[in-house]
PDB file of C-alpha atoms in Angstrom:
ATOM      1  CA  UNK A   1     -72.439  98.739-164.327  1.00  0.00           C
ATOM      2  CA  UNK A   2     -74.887  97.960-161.854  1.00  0.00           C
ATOM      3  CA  UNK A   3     -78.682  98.418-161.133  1.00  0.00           C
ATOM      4  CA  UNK A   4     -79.717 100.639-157.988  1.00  0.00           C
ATOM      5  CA  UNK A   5     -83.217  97.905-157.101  1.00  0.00           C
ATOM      6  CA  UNK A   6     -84.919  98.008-153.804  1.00  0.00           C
ATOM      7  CA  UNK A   7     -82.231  99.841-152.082  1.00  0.00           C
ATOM      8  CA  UNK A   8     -79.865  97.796-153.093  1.00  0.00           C
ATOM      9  CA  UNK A   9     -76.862  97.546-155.453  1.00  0.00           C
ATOM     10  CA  UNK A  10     -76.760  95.237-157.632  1.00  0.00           C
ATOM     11  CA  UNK A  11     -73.339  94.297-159.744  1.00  0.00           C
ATOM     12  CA  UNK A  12     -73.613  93.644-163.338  1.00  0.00           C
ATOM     13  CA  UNK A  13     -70.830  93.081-165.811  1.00  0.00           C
ATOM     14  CA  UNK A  14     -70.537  95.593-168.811  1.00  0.00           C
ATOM     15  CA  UNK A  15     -73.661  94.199-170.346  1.00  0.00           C
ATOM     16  CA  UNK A  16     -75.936  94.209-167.558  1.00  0.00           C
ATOM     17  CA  UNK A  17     -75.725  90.356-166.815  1.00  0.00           C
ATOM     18  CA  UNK A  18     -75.615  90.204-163.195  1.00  0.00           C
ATOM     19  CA  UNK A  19     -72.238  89.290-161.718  1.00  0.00           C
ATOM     20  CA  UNK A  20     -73.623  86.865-159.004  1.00  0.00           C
ATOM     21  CA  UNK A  21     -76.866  84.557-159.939  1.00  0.00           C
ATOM     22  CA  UNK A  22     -78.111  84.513-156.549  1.00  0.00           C
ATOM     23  CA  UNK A  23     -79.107  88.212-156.792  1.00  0.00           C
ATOM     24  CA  UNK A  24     -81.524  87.345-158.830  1.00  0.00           C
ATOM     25  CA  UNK A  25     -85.721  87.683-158.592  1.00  0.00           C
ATOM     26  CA  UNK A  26     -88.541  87.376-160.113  1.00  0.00           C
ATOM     27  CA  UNK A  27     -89.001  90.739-158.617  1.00  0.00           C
ATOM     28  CA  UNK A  28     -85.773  92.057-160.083  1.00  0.00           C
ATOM     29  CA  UNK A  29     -86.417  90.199-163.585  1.00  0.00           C
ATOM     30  CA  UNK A  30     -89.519  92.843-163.585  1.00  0.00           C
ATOM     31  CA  UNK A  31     -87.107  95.828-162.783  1.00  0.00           C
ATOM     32  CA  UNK A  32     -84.542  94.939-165.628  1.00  0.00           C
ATOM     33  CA  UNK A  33     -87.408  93.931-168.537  1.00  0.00           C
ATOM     34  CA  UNK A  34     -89.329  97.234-167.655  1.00  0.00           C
ATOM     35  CA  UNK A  35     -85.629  98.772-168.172  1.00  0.00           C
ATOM     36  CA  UNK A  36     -85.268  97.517-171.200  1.00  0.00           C
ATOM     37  CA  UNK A  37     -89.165  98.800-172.643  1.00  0.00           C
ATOM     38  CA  UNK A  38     -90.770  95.056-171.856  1.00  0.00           C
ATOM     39  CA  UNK A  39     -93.871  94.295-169.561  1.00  0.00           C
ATOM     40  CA  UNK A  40     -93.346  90.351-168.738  1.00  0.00           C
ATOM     41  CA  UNK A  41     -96.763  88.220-169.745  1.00  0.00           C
ATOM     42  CA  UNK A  42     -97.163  84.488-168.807  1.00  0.00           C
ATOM     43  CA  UNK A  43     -95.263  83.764-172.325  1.00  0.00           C
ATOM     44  CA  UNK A  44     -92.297  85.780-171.199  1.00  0.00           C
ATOM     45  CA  UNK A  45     -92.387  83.902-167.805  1.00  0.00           C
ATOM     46  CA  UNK A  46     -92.602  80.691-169.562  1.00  0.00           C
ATOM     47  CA  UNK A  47     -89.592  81.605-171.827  1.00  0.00           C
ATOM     48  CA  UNK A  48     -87.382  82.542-168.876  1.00  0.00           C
ATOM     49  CA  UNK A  49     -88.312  80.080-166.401  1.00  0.00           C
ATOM     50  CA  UNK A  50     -87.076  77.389-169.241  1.00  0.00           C
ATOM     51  CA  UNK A  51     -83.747  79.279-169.372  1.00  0.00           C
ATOM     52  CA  UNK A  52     -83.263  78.958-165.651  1.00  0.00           C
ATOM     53  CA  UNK A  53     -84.612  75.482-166.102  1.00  0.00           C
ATOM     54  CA  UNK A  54     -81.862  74.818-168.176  1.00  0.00           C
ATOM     55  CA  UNK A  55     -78.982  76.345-166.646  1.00  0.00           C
ATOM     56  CA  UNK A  56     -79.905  75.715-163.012  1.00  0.00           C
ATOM     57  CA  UNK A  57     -80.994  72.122-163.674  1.00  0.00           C
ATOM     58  CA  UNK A  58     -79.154  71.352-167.106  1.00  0.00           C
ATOM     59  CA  UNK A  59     -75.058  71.917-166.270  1.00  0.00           C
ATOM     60  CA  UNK A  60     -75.420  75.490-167.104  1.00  0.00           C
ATOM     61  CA  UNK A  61     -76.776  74.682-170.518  1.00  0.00           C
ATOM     62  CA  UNK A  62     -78.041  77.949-172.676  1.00  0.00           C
ATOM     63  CA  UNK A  63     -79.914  76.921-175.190  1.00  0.00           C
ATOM     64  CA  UNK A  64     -80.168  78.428-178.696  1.00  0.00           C
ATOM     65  CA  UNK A  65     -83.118  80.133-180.093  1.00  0.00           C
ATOM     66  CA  UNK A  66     -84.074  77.241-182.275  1.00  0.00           C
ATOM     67  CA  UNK A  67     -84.227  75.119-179.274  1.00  0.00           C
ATOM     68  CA  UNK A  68     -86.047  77.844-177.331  1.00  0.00           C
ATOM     69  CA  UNK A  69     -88.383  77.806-180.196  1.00  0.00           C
ATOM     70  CA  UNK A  70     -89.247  74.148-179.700  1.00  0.00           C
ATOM     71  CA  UNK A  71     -89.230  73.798-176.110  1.00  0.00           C
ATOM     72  CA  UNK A  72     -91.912  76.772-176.243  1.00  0.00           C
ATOM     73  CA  UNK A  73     -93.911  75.349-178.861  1.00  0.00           C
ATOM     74  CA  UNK A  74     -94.131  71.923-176.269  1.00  0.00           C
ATOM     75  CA  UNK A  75     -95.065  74.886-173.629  1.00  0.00           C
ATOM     76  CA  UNK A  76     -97.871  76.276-175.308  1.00  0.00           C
ATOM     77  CA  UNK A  77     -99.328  73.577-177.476  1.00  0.00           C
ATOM     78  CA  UNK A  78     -99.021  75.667-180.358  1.00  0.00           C
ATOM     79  CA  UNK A  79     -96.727  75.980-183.630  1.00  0.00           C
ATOM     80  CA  UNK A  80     -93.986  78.347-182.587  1.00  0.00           C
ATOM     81  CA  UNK A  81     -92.070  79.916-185.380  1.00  0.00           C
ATOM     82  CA  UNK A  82     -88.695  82.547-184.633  1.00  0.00           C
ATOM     83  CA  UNK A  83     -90.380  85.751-185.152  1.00  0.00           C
ATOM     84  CA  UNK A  84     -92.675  84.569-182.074  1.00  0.00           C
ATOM     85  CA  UNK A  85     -89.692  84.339-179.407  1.00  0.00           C
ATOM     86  CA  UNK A  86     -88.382  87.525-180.904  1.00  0.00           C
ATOM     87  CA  UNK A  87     -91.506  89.509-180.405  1.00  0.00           C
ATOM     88  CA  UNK A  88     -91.319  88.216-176.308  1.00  0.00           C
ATOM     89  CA  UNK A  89     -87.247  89.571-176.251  1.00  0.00           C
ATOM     90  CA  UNK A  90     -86.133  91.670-179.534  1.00  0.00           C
ATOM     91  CA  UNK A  91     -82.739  91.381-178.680  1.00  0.00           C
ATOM     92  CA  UNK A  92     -82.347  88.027-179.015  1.00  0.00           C
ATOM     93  CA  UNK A  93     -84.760  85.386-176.884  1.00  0.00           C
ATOM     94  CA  UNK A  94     -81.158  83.335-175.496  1.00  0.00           C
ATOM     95  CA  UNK A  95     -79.052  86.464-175.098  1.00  0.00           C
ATOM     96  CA  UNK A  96     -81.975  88.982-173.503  1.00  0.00           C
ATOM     97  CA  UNK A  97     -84.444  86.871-172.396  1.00  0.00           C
ATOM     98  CA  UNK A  98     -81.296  85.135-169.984  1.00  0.00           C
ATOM     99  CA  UNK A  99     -80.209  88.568-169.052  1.00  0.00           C
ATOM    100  CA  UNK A 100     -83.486  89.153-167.620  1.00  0.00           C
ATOM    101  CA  UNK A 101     -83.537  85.894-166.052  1.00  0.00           C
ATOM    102  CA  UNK A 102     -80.588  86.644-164.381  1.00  0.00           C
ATOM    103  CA  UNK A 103     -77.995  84.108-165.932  1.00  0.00           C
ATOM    104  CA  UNK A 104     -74.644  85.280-167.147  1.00  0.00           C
ATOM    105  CA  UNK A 105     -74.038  86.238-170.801  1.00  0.00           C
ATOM    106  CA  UNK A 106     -73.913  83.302-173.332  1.00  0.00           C
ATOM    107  CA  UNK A 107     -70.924  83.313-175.448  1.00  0.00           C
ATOM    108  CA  UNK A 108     -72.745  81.979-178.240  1.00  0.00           C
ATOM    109  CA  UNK A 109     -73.677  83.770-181.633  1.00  0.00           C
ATOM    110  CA  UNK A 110     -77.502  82.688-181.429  1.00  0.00           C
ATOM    111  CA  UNK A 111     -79.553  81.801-184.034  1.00  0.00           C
ATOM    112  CA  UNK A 112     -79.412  78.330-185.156  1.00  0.00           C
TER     113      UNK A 112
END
């Protein structure tokens, strides 16, 4: 699988988490949620720039939802419940919302 963005190819394993990191954009990010039916707001930004945070910064940590939960709840100064994060990515906040910021797939179930 791969996505055809800017004139470019770009290589993506079966489940359209990009092969090599360094492809990634915010530019491309915007190609791949529009893909998948999302139009990023501030509070999808926030949500994947912690993810990157994480695994750039953090010794490739990928963090579950419940911890994405809290971390956003810090973020916006606001009680964040599950359903919140899941209204941003449907498909799971850890799984989607890092396939859109261009990390590889997370073997983890999600969830808490």
């Amino acid at each position: 699988m791969s996505y055809d963005f800017n004139g470019n190819t770009i290589e993506t394993d079966v489940n359209g988490y990009l092969k090599n990191t360094e492809d990634w954009s915010k530019e491309l990010a915007e190609f791949i949620a529009q893909s998948e039916g999302i139009t990023l707001t501030p509070k999808h930004w926030d949500l994947i720039e912690y993810l990157r945070d994480c695994y750039i910064n953090h010794n490739s940590e990928q963090p579950n939802t419940r911890t994405i939960v809290k971390a956003m709840a810090d973020k916006w100064g606001t009680n964040v419940i599950q359903k919140d994060v899941y209204d941003l990515f449907p498909k799971d906040p850890s799984k989607q919302g890092g396939r859109i910021a261009g990390l590889p797939e997370s073997r983890r179930k999600g969830g808490y």
